[in-house]
Short mmCIF file of C-alpha atoms and ligand atoms in Angstrom, two decimals:
data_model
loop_
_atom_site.label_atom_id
_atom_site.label_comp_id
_atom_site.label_asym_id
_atom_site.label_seq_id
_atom_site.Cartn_x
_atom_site.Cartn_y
_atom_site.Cartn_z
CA UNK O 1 61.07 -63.56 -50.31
CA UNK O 2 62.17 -63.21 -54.09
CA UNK O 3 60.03 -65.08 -56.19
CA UNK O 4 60.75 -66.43 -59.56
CA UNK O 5 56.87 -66.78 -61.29
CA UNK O 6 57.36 -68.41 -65.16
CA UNK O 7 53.86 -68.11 -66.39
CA UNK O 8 53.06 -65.55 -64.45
CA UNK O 9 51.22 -63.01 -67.24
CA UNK O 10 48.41 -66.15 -67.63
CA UNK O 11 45.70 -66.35 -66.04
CA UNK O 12 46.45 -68.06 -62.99
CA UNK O 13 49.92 -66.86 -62.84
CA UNK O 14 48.36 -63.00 -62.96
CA UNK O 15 45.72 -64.42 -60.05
CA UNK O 16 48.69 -65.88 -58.06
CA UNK O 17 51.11 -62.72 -58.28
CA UNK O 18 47.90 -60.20 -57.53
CA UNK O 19 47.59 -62.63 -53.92
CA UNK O 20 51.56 -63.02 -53.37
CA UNK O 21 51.82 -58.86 -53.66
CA UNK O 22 49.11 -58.37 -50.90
CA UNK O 23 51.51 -60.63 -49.42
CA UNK O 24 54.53 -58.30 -49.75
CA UNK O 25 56.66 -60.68 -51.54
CA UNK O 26 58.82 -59.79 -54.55
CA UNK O 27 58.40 -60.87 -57.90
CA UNK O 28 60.26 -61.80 -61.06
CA UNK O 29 57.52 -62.97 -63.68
CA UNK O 30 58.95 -64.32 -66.66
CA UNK O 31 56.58 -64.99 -69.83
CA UNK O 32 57.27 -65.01 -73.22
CA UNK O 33 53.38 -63.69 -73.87
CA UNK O 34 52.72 -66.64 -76.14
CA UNK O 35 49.09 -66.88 -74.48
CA UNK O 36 48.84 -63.54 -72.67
CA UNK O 37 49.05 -60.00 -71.99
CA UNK O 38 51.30 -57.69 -70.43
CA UNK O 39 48.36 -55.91 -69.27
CA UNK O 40 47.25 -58.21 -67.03
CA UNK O 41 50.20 -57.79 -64.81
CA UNK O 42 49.83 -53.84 -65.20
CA UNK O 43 46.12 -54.22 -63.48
CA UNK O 44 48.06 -56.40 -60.78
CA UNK O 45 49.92 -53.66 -59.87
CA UNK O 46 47.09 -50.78 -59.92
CA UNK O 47 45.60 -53.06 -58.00
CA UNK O 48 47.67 -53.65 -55.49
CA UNK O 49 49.92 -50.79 -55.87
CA UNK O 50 52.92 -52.72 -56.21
CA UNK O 51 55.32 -53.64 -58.90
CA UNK O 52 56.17 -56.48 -60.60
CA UNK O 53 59.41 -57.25 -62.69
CA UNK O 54 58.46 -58.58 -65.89
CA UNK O 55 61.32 -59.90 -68.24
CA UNK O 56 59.58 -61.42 -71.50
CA UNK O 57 61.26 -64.27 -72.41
CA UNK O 58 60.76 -67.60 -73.65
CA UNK O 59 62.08 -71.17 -70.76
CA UNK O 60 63.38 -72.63 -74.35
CA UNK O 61 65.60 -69.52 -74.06
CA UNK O 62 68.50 -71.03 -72.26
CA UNK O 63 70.92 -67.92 -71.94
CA UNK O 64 68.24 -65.29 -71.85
CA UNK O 65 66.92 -67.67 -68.88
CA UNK O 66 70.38 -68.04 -66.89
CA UNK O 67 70.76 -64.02 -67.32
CA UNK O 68 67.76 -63.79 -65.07
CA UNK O 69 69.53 -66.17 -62.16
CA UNK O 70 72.87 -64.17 -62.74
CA UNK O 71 70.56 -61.24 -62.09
CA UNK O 72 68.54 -62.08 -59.21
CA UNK O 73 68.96 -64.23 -56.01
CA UNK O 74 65.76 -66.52 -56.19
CA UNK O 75 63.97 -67.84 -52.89
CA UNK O 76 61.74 -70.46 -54.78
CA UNK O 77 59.93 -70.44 -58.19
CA UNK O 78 56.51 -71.17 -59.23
CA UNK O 79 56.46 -72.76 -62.46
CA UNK O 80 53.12 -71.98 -64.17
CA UNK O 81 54.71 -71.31 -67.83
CA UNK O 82 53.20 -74.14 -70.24
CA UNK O 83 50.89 -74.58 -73.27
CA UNK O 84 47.56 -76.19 -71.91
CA UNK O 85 45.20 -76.88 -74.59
CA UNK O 86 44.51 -80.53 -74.97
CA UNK O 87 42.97 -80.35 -78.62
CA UNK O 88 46.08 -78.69 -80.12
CA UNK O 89 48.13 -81.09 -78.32
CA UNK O 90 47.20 -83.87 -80.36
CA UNK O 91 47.64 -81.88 -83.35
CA UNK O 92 50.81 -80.20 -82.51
CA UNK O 93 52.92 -83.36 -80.05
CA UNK O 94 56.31 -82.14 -80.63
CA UNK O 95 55.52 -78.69 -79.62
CA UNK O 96 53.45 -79.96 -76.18
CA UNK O 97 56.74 -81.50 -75.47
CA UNK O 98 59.56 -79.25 -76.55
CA UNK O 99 57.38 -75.76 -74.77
CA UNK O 100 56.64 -78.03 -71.60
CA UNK O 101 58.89 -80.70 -70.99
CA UNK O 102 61.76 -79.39 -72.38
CA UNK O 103 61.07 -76.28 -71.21
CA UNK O 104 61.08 -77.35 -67.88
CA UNK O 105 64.14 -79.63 -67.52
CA UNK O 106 66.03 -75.98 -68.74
CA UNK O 107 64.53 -74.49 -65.80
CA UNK O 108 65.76 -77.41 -63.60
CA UNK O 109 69.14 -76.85 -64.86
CA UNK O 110 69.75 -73.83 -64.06
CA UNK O 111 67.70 -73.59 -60.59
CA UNK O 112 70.36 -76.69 -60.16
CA UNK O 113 73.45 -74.44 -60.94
CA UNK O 114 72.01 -71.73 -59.11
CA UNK O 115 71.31 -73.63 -56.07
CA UNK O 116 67.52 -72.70 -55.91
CA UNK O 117 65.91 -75.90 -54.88
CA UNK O 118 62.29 -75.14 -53.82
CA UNK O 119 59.48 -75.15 -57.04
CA UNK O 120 55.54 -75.36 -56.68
CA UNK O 121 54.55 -76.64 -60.32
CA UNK O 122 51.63 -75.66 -61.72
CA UNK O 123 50.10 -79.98 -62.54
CA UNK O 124 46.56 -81.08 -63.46
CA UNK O 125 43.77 -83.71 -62.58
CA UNK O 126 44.56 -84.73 -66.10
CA UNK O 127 47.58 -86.51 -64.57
CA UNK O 128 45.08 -89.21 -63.06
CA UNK O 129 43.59 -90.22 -66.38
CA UNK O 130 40.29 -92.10 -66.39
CA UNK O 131 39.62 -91.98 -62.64
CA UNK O 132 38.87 -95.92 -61.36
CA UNK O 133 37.75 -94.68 -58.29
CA UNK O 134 36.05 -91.34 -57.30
CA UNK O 135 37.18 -88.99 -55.56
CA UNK O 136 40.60 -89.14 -56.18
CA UNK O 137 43.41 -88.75 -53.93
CA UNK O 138 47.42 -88.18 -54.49
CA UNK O 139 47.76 -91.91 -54.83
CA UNK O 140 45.74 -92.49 -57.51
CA UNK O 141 46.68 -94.18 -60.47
CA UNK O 142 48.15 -91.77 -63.12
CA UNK O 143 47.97 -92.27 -66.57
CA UNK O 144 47.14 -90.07 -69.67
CA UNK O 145 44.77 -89.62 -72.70
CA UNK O 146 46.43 -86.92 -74.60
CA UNK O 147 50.01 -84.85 -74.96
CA UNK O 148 49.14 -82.36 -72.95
CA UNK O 149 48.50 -84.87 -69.98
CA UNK O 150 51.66 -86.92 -70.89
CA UNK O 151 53.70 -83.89 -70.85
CA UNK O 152 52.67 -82.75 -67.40
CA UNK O 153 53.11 -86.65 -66.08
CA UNK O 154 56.23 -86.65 -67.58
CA UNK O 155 57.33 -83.56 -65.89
CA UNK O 156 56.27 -85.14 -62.45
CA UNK O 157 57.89 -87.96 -62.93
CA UNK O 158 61.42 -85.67 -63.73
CA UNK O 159 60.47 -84.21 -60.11
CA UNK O 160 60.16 -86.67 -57.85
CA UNK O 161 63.70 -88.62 -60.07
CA UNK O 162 65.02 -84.87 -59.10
CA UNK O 163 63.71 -84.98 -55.55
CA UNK O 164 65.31 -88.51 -55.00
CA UNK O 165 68.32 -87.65 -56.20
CA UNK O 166 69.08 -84.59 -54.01
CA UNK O 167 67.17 -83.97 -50.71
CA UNK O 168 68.10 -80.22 -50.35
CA UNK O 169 64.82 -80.35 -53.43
CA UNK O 170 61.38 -79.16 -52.03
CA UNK O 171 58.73 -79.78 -54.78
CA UNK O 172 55.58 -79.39 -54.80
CA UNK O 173 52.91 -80.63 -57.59
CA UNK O 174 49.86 -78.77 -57.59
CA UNK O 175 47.25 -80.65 -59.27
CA UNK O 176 44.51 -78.40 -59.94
CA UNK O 177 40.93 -79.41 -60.69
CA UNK O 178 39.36 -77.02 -63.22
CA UNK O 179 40.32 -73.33 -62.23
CA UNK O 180 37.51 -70.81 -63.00
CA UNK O 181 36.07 -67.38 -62.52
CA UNK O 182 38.01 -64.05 -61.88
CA UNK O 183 39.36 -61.71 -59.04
CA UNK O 184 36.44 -59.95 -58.13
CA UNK O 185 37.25 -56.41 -59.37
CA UNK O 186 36.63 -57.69 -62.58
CA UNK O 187 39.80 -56.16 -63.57
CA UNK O 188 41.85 -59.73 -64.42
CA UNK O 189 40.01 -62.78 -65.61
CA UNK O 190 40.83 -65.48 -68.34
CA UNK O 191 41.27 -64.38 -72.02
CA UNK O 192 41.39 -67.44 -73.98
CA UNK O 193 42.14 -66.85 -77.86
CA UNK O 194 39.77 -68.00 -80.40
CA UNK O 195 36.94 -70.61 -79.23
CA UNK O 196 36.80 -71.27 -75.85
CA UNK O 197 37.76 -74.73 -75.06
CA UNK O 198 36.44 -74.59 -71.68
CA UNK O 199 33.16 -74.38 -70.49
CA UNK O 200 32.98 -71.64 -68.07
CA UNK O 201 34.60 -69.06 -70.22
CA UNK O 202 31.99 -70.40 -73.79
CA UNK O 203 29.21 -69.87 -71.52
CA UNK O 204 30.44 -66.67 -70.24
CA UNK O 205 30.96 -65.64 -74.08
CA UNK O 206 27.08 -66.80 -74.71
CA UNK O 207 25.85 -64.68 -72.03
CA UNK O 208 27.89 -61.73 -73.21
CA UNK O 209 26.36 -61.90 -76.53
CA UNK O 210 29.64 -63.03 -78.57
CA UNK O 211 28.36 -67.02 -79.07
CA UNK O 212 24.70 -68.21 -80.15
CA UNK O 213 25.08 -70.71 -78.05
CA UNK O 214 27.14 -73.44 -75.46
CA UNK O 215 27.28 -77.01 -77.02
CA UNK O 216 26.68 -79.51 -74.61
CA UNK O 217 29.29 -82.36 -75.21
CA UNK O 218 26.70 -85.27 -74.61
CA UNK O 219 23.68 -86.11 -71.52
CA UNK O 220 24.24 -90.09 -71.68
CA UNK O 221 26.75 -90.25 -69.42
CA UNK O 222 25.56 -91.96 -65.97
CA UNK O 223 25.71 -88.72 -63.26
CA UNK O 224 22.93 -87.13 -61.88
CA UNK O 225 21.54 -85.25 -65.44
CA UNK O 226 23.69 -87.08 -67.99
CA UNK O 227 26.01 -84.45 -68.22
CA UNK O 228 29.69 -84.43 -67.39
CA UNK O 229 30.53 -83.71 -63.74
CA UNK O 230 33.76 -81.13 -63.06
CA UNK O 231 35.52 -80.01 -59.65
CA UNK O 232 35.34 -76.50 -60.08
CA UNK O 233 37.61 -74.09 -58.69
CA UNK O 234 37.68 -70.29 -58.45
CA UNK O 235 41.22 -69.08 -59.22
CA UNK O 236 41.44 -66.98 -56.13
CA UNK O 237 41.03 -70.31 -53.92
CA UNK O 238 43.65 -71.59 -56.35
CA UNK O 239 46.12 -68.64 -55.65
CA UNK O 240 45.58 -69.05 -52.02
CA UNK O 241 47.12 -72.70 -52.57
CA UNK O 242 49.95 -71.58 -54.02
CA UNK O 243 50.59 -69.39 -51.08
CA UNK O 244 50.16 -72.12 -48.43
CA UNK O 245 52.55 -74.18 -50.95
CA UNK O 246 55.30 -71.49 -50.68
CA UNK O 247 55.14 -70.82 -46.58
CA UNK O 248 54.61 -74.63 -46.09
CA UNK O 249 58.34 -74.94 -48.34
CA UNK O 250 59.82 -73.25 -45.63
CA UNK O 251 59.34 -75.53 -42.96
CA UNK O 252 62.55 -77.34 -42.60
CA UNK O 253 61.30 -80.68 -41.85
CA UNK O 254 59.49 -80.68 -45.76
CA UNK O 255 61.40 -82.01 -49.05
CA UNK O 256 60.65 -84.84 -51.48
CA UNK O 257 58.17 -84.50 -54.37
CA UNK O 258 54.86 -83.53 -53.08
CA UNK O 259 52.13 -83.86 -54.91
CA UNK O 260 48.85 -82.07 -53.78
CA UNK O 261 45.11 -82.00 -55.26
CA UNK O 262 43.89 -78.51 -55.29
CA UNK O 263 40.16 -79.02 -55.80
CA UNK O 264 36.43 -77.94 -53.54
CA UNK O 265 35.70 -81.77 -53.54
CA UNK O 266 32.25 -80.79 -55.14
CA UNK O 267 31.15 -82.29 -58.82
CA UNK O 268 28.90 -79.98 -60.56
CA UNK O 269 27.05 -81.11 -63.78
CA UNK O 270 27.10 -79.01 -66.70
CA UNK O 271 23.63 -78.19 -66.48
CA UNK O 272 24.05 -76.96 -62.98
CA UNK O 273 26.71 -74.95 -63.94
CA UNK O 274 24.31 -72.85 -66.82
CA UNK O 275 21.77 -72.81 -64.24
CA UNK O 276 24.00 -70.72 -61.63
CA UNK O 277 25.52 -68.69 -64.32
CA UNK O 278 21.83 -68.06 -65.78
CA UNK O 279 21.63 -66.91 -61.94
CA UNK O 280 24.71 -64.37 -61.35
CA UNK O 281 24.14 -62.75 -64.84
CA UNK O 282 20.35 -62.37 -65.24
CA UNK O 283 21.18 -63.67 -69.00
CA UNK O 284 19.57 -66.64 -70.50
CA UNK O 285 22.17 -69.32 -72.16
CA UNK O 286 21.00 -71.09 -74.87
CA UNK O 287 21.93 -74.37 -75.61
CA UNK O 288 22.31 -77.58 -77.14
CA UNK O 289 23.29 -81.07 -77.00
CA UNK O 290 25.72 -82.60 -78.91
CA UNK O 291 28.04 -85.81 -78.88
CA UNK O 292 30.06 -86.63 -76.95
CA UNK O 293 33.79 -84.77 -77.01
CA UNK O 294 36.32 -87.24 -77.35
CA UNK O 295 38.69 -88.12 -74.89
CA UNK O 296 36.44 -86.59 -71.94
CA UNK O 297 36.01 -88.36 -68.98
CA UNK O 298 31.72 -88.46 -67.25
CA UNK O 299 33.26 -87.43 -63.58
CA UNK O 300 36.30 -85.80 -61.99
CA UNK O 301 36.47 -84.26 -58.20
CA UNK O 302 39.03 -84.25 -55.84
CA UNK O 303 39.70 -85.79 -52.44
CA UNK O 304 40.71 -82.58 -50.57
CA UNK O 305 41.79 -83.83 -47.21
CA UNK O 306 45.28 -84.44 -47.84
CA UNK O 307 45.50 -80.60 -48.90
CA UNK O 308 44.28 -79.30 -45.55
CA UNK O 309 46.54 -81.52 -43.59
CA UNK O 310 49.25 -80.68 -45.53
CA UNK O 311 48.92 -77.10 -46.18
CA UNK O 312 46.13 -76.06 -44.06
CA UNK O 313 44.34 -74.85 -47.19
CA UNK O 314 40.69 -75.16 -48.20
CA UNK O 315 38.57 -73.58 -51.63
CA UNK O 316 36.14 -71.63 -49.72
CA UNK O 317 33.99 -70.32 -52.82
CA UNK O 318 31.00 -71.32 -54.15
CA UNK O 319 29.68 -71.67 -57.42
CA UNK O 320 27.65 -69.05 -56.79
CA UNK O 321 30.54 -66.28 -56.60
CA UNK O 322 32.45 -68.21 -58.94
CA UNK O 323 29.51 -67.78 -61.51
CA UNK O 324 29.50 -63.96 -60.32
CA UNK O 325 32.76 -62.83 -60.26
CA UNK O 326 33.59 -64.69 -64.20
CA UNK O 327 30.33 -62.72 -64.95
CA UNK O 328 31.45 -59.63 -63.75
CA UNK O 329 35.26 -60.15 -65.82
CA UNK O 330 32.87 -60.71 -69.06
CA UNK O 331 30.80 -58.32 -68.78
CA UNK O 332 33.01 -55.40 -67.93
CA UNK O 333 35.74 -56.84 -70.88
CA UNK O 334 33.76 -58.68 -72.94
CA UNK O 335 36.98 -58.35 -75.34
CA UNK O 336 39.20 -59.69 -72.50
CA UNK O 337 42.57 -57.65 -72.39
CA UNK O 338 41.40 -56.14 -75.87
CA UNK O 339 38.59 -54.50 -74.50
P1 NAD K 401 47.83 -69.51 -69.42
O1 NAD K 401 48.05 -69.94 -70.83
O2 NAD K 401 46.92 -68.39 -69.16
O3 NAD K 401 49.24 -69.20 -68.73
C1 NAD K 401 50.44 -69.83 -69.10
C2 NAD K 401 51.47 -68.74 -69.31
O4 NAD K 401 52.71 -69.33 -69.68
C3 NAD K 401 51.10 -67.77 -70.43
O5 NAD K 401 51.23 -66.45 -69.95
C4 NAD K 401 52.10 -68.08 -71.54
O6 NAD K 401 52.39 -66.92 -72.31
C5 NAD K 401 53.29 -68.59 -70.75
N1 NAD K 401 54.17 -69.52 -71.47
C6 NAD K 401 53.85 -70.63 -72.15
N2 NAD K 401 54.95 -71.22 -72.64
C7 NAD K 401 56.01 -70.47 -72.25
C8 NAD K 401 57.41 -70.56 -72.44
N3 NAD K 401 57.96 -71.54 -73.17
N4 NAD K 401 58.20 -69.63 -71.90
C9 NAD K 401 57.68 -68.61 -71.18
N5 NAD K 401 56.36 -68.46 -70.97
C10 NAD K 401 55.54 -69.39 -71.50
O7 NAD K 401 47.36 -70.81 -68.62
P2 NAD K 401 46.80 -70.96 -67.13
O8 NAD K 401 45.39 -71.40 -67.22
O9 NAD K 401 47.15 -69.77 -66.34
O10 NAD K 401 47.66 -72.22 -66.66
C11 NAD K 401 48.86 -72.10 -65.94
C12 NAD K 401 49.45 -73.48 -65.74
O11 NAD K 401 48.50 -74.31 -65.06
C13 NAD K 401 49.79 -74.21 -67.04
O12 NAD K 401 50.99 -74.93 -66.86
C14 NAD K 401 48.63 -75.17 -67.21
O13 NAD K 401 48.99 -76.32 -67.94
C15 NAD K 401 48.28 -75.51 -65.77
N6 NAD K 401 46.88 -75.95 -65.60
C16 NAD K 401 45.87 -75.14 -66.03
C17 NAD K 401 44.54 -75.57 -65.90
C18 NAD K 401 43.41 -74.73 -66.40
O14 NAD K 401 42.31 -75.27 -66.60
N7 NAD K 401 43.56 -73.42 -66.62
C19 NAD K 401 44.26 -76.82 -65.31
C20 NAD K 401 45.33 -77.58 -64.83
C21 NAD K 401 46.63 -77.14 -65.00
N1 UFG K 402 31.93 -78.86 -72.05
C1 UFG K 402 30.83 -78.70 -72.85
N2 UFG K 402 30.85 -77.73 -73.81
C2 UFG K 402 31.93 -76.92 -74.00
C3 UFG K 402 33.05 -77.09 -73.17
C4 UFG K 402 33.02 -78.07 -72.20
O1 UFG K 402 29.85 -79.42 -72.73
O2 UFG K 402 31.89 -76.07 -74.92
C5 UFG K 402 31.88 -79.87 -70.98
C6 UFG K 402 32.94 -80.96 -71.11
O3 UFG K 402 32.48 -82.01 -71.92
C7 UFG K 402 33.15 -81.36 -69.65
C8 UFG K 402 32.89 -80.06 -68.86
O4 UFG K 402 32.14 -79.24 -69.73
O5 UFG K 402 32.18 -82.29 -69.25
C9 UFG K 402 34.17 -79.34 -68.48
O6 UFG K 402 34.98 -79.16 -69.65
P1 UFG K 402 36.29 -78.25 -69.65
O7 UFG K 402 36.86 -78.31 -71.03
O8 UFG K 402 35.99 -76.93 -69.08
O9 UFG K 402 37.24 -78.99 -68.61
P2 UFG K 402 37.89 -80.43 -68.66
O10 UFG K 402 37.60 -81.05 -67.34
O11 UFG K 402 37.51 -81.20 -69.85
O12 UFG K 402 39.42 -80.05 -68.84
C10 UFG K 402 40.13 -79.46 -67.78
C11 UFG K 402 41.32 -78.64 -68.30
C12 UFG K 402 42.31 -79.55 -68.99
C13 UFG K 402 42.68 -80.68 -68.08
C14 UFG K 402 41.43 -81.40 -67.60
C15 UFG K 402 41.73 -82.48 -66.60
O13 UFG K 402 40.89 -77.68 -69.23
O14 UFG K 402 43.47 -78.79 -69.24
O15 UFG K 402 40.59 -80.45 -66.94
O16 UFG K 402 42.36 -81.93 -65.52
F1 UFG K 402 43.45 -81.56 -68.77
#
C-alpha cells in the first residue's frame, strides 16, 4: 500500500513511518519542517533499512500539494501535519486556523479530486473539553478551551459532514491521550523547540542537566496527590494504532467518521510520573510547586474498550519503559536532532 503521511518528519509521524516500514508499506511523507527535522526520517530509514520519499512542502501549498497526487497513486493518508501548541494558539488564532483547518480542507480537496477516500487523522483528548464524566468514551461531550482544541473539533466536525455526504469516505479520528517517550534505540524521540510545554520532555530536560528544575502547575486539585492526572501513552503503542487504523480501513464493511480514543486507560499523577522517571534515569528531579496553569483540566484518561473492539488494538507499555526509553532519547541527544 502507498501511503500519503503529512506530518510525517514530527514526532509521531517519524514513530508511525519507522512501524509502517517494518510493515513493508510505501511512503510519501510530506512536511514543510516547520517543527522538525529531516533527520529524523534519515534515522527511520537506517533503522529500518528502507526509504522514505520526503517532498517538503507546506498543505497551505495548494499546487505544490496536487503535484504530489498527479505524482503518486495514494492508498490512504494519515494526516498528522498540524501546529499543536495550545499556549501559542491563543496568542497566534488566525494562524491555529489557517495551518490546521485550512490546511486540511486543501487536503480534502484534492484527496476528493483524486478519488482517495480513506484518512486516519491525527485528533486529541482536547476535543472532549472539561471531561463531566471520567473515563471518557467516543461519545462524550466535545467542547473546547483553546484554538488549538477548536481547530481540531472543527476539523472533525468537516469529517464526519464529509463522511455523510459521500459513503465511499473511510475516516478515522484518532484521539490520542498524551503521547510520550521514544523508540527504544534512542535514535528518534521528541525535539520540542524552546521550553518544553509538556511535562515528560521538561522533566527529561531536568534530568539531563539543561533545566534547574520541573514546575509543578499546582497540588490542590482533588486526585490522589493534588496533582494533575494524565493518560499517558508511549508513541510506539500510538504507532501501533495507526496501523490497526489503516488494515481495519480495508475491511469493506467500514466507512463513516470514526472516531477512536487511543489511550492505556491509566491516570498517572505528576508526582508519580517524576518518581518513575527518578527510577529509569538514576537522576534526581528537582522541583517545585507553582499555580495552577490556566486552562488545564485536574483529570483526563481514556475509556479504551471501544478501541480494542474496533481495531483490536491495546497500549501495552508501562510507565516504566515509557520513563526508560524517553530517558534513553535524552540522554543519548540531549540536543535532540542538534546533537
Ligand atoms: P509535531 O509538531 O512533531 O509534528 C507535526 C508535523 O507537521 C511537523 O513535522 C511539522 O513540521 C508538520 N507541519 C505542521 N504544519 C504543516 C503544514 N502546514 N504543512 C506541512 N507540514 C506541516 O507534532 P506531533 O506531536 O508529532 O503531533 C502530530 C499530530 O498529532 C498533530 O496534528 C498534533 O496536533 C496531534 N496531537 C499531538 C499530541 C501530542 O501531545 N504530541 C496530542 C494530541 C494530538
Ligand atoms: N505540567 C506541569 N509542569 C510542566 C508541564 C506540565 O506540572 O512543566 C502538568 C500539567 O499541569 C498537567 C500534566 O503535567 O497536569 C500534563 O501536562 P502536558 O502539558 O504534558 O499535557 P496536557 O494534558 O496538558 O496537554 C496534552 C497535549 C495537548 C492536548 C491536551 C489534551 O499536549 O496538545 O493534552 O489532549 F490539547
Amino acid at each position: 500500500m502507498n501511503i500519503l503521511v503529512t506530518g510525517g518528519a514530527g514526532y509521531i509521524g517519524s514513530h508511525t513511518c519507522l512501524e509502517m516500514l517494518n510493515e513493508n508499506y510505501k511512503l510519501v511523507v510530506y512536511d514543510n519542517l516547520s517543527n522538525s527535522s529531516l533527520d529524523a526520517l534519515k534515522r527511520v530509514e537506517k533503522l529500518t533499512g528502507k526509504e522514505v520519499k520526503f517532498i517538503e512542502g507546506d498543505l497551505l501549498n495548494v499546487e505544490k500539494l496536487e503535484q504530489v497526487f498527479q505524482n503518486e497513486r495514494f492508498d490512504a493518508v494519515i494526516h498528522f501535519a498540524g501546529l499543536k501548541a495550545v499556549g501559542e494558539s491563543v496568542e497566534k488564532p488566525l494562524e491555529y486556523y489557517d495551518n490546521n483547518v485550512v490546511g486540511t480542507l486543501n487536503l480534502l480537496k484534492i484527496m476528493q479530486k483524486y478519488n482517495v477516500k480513506k484518512i486516519v487523522f491525527s485528533s486529541s483528548a482536547t476535543v472532549y473539553g472539561v471531561p463531566e464524566k471520567l473515563p471518557l468514551t467516543e461519545e462524550s461531550p466535545r467542547s473546547t478551551t483553546n484554538p488549538y482544541g477548536t481547530s481540531k473539533l472543527v476539523i472533525e466536525y468537516i469529517l464526519e459532514d464529509l463522511a455523510k455526504s459521500d459513503p465511499e469516505w473511510k475516516i478515522i479520528s484518532l484521539r490520542y491521550f498524551n503521547p510520550v517517550g521514544a523508540h527504544k534505540s534512542g535514535e528518534i524521540g521528541e525535539d520540542p523547540n524552546g521550553i518544553p510545554n509538556n511535562l515528560l520532555p521538561f522533566i527529561s530536560q531536568v534530568a539531563v542537566g539543561l533545566r534547574d528544575k520541573l514546575n509543578i502547575f499546582g497540588d490542590d486539585y482533588s486526585t490522589k496527590d493534588g496533582t494533575g492526572i494524565r493518560d499517558y501513552i508511549h508513541v510506539v503503542d500510538l504507532a501501533k494504532g495507526h496501523l490497526a487504523a489503516l488494515k481495519c480501513m480495508t475491511d469493506a464493511t467500514e466507512k463513516g467518521f470514526i472516531p477512536i480514543n487511543l489511550g492505556t486507560g491509566n491516570g498517572y499523577s505528576i508526582l508519580e510520573m517524576i518518581k518513575a522517571f527518578e527510577k529509569a534515569s538514576g537522576k534526581t528531579i528537582p522541583y517545585e510547586v507553582v499555580k495552577r496553569r490556566e486552562g488545564d483540566v485536574a483529570e483526563c484518561f481514556a475509556d479504551t474498550t471501544y478501541a480494542y473492539k474496533k481495531l483490536g488494538w491495546k497500549a501495552k507499555k508501562s510507565i516504566e519503559e515509557m520513563c526508560a526509553d524517553a530517558w534513553k532519547w535524552q540522554s543519548t541527544n540531549p540536543d535532540g536532532y542538534r546533537s
